[in-house]
Short mmCIF file of N, CA and C and ligand atoms in Angstrom, two decimals:
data_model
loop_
_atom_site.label_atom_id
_atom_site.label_comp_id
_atom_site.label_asym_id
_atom_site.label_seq_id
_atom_site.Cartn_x
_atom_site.Cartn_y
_atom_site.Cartn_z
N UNK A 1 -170.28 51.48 101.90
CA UNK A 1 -169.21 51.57 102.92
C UNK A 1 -168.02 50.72 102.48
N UNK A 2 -166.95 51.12 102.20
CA UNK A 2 -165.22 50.67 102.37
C UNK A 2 -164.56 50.51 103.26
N UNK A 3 -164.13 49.29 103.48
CA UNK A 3 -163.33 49.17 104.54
C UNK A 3 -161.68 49.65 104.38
N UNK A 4 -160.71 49.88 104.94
CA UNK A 4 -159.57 49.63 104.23
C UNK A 4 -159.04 49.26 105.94
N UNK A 5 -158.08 48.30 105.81
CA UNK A 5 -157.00 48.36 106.88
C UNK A 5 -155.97 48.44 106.40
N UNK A 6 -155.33 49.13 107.71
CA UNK A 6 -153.52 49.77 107.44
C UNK A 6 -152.98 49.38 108.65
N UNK A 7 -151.70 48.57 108.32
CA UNK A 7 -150.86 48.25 109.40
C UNK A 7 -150.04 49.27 109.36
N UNK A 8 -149.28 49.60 111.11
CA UNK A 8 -148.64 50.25 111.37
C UNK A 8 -147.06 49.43 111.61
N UNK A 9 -146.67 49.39 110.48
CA UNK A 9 -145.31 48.50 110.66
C UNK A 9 -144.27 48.77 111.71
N UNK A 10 -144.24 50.01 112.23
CA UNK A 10 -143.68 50.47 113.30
C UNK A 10 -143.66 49.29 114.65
N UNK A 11 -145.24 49.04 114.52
CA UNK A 11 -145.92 48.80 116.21
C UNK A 11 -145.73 47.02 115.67
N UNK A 12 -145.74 46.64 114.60
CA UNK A 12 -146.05 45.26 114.34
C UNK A 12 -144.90 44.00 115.00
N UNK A 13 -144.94 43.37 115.48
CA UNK A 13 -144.26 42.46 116.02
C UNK A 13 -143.92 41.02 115.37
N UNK A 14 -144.77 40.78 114.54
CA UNK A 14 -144.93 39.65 113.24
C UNK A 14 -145.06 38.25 113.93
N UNK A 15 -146.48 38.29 114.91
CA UNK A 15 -146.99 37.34 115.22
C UNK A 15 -148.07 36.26 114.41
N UNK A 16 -148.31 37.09 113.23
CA UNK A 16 -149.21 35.82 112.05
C UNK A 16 -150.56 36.28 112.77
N UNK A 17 -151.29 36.82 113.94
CA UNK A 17 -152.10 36.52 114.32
C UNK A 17 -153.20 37.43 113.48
N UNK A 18 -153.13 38.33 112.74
CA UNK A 18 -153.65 38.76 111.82
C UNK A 18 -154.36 37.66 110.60
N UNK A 19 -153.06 37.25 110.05
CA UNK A 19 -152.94 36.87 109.04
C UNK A 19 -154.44 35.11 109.23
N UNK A 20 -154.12 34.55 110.54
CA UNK A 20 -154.30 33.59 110.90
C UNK A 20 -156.34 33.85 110.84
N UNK A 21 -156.49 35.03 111.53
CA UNK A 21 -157.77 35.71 111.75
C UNK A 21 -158.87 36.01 111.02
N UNK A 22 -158.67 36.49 110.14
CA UNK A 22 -158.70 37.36 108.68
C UNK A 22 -159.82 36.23 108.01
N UNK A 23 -160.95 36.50 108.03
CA UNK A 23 -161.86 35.91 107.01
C UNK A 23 -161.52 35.88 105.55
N UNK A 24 -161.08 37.12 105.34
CA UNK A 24 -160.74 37.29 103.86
C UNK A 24 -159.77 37.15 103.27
N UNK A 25 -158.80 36.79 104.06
CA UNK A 25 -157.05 36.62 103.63
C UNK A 25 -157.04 38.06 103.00
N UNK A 26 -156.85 38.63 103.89
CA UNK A 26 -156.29 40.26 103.50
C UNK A 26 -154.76 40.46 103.40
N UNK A 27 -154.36 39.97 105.07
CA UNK A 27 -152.56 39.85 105.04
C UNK A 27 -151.76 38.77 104.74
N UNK A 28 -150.76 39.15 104.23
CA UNK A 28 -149.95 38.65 104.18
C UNK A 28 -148.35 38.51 104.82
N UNK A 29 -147.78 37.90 105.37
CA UNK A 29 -146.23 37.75 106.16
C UNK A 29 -145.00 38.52 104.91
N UNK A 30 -144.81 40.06 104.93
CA UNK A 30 -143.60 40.65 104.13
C UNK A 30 -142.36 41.06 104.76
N UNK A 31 -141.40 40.37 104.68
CA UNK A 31 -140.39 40.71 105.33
C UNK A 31 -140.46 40.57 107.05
N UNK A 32 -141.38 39.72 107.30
CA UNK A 32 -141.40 39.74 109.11
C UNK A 32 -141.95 40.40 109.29
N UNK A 33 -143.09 41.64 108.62
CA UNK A 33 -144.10 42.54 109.16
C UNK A 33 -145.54 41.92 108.52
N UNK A 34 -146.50 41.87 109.11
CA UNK A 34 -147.86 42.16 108.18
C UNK A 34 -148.37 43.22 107.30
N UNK A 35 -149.08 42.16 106.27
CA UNK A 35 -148.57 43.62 104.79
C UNK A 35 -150.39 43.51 104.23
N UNK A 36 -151.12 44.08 104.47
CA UNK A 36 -152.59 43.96 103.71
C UNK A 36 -152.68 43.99 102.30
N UNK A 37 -152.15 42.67 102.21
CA UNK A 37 -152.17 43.41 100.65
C UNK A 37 -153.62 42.76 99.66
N UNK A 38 -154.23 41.99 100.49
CA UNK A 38 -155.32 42.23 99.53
C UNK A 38 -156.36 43.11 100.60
N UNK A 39 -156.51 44.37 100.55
CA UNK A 39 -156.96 45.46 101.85
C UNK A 39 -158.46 45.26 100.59
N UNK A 40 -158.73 45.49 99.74
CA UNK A 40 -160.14 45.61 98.88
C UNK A 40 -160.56 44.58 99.57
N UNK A 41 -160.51 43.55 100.22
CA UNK A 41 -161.41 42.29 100.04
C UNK A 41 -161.78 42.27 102.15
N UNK A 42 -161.36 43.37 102.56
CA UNK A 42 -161.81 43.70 103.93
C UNK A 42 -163.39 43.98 104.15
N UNK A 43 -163.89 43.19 105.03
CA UNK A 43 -165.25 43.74 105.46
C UNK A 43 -165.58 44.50 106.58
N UNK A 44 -164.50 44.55 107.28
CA UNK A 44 -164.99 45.16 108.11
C UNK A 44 -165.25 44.39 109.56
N UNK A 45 -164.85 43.46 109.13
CA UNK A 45 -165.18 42.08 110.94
C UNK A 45 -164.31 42.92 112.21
N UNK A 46 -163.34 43.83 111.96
CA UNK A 46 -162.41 44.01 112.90
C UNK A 46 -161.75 42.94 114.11
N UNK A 47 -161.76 41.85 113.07
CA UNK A 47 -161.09 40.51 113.86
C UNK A 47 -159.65 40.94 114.39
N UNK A 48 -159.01 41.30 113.01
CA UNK A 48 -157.97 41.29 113.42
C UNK A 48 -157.74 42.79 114.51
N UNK A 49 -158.14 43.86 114.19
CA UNK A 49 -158.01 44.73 115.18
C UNK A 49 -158.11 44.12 116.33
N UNK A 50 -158.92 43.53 116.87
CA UNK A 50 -159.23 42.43 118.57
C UNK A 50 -157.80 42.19 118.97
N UNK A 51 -157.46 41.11 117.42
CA UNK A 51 -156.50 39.46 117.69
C UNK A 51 -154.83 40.59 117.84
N UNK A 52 -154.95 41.57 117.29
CA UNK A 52 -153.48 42.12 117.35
C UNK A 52 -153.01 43.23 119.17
N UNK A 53 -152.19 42.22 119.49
CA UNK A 53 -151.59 42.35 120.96
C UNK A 53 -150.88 44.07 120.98
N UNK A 54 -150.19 44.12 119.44
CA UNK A 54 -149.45 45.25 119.34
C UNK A 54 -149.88 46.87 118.99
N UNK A 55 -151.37 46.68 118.90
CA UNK A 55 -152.15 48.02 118.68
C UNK A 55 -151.76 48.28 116.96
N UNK A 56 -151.71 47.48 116.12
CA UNK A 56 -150.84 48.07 114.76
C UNK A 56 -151.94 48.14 113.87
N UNK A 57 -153.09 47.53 114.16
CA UNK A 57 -153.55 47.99 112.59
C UNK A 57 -154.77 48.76 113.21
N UNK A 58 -155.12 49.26 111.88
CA UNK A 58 -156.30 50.40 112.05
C UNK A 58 -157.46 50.26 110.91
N UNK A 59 -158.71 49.63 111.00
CA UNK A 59 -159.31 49.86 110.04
C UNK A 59 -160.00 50.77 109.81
N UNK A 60 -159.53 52.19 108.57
CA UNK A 60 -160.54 52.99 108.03
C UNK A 60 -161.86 52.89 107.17
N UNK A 61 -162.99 53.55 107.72
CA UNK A 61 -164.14 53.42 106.70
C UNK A 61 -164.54 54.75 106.09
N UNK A 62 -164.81 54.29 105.03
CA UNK A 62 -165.31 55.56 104.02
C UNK A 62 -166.15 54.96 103.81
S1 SF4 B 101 -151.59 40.75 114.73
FE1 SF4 B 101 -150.58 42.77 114.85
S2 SF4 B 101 -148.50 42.37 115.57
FE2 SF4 B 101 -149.36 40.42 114.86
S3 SF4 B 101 -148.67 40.26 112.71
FE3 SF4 B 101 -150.72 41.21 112.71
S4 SF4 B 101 -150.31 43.46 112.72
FE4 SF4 B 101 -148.42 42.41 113.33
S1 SF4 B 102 -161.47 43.83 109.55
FE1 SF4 B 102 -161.89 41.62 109.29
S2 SF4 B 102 -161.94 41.35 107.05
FE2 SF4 B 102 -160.93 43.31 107.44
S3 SF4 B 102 -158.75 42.87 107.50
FE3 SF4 B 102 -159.51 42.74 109.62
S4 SF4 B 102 -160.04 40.61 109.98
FE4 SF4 B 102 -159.84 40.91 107.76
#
């Protein structure tokens, strides 16, 4: 099983609370949006899905 998360930069508000969450340090702060950029190293906790107020990220599994 793969996790991947994808922020929806649209919906993102750039509260850190992702970033802050994140067992794995997945995100990172780009330009005032959250940016997954290490998305391989996701397990799957769906922390941050919970911690985000703005509905923006989505984690897919394959
Ligand atoms: S928790 Fe949601 S709104 Fe906040 S920075 Fe992360 S993706 Fe953006
Ligand atoms: S599901 Fe868990 S490990 Fe994956 S990006 Fe969200 S908080 Fe990090």
């Amino acid at each position: 099983m793969a996790f991947t998360p994808i922020v929806d930069k649209e919906k993102c508000v750039g509260c850190e609370e992702c970033v802050d969450v994140c067992p794995a340090e997945v995100f990172e702060m780009v330009d005032g949006k959250s940016d997954p950029v290490n998305a391989e190293e996701c397990m799957g906790c769906e922390s941050c899905v919970e911690v985000c107020e703005a509905d923006a990220i989505i984690i897919e599994e394959d």
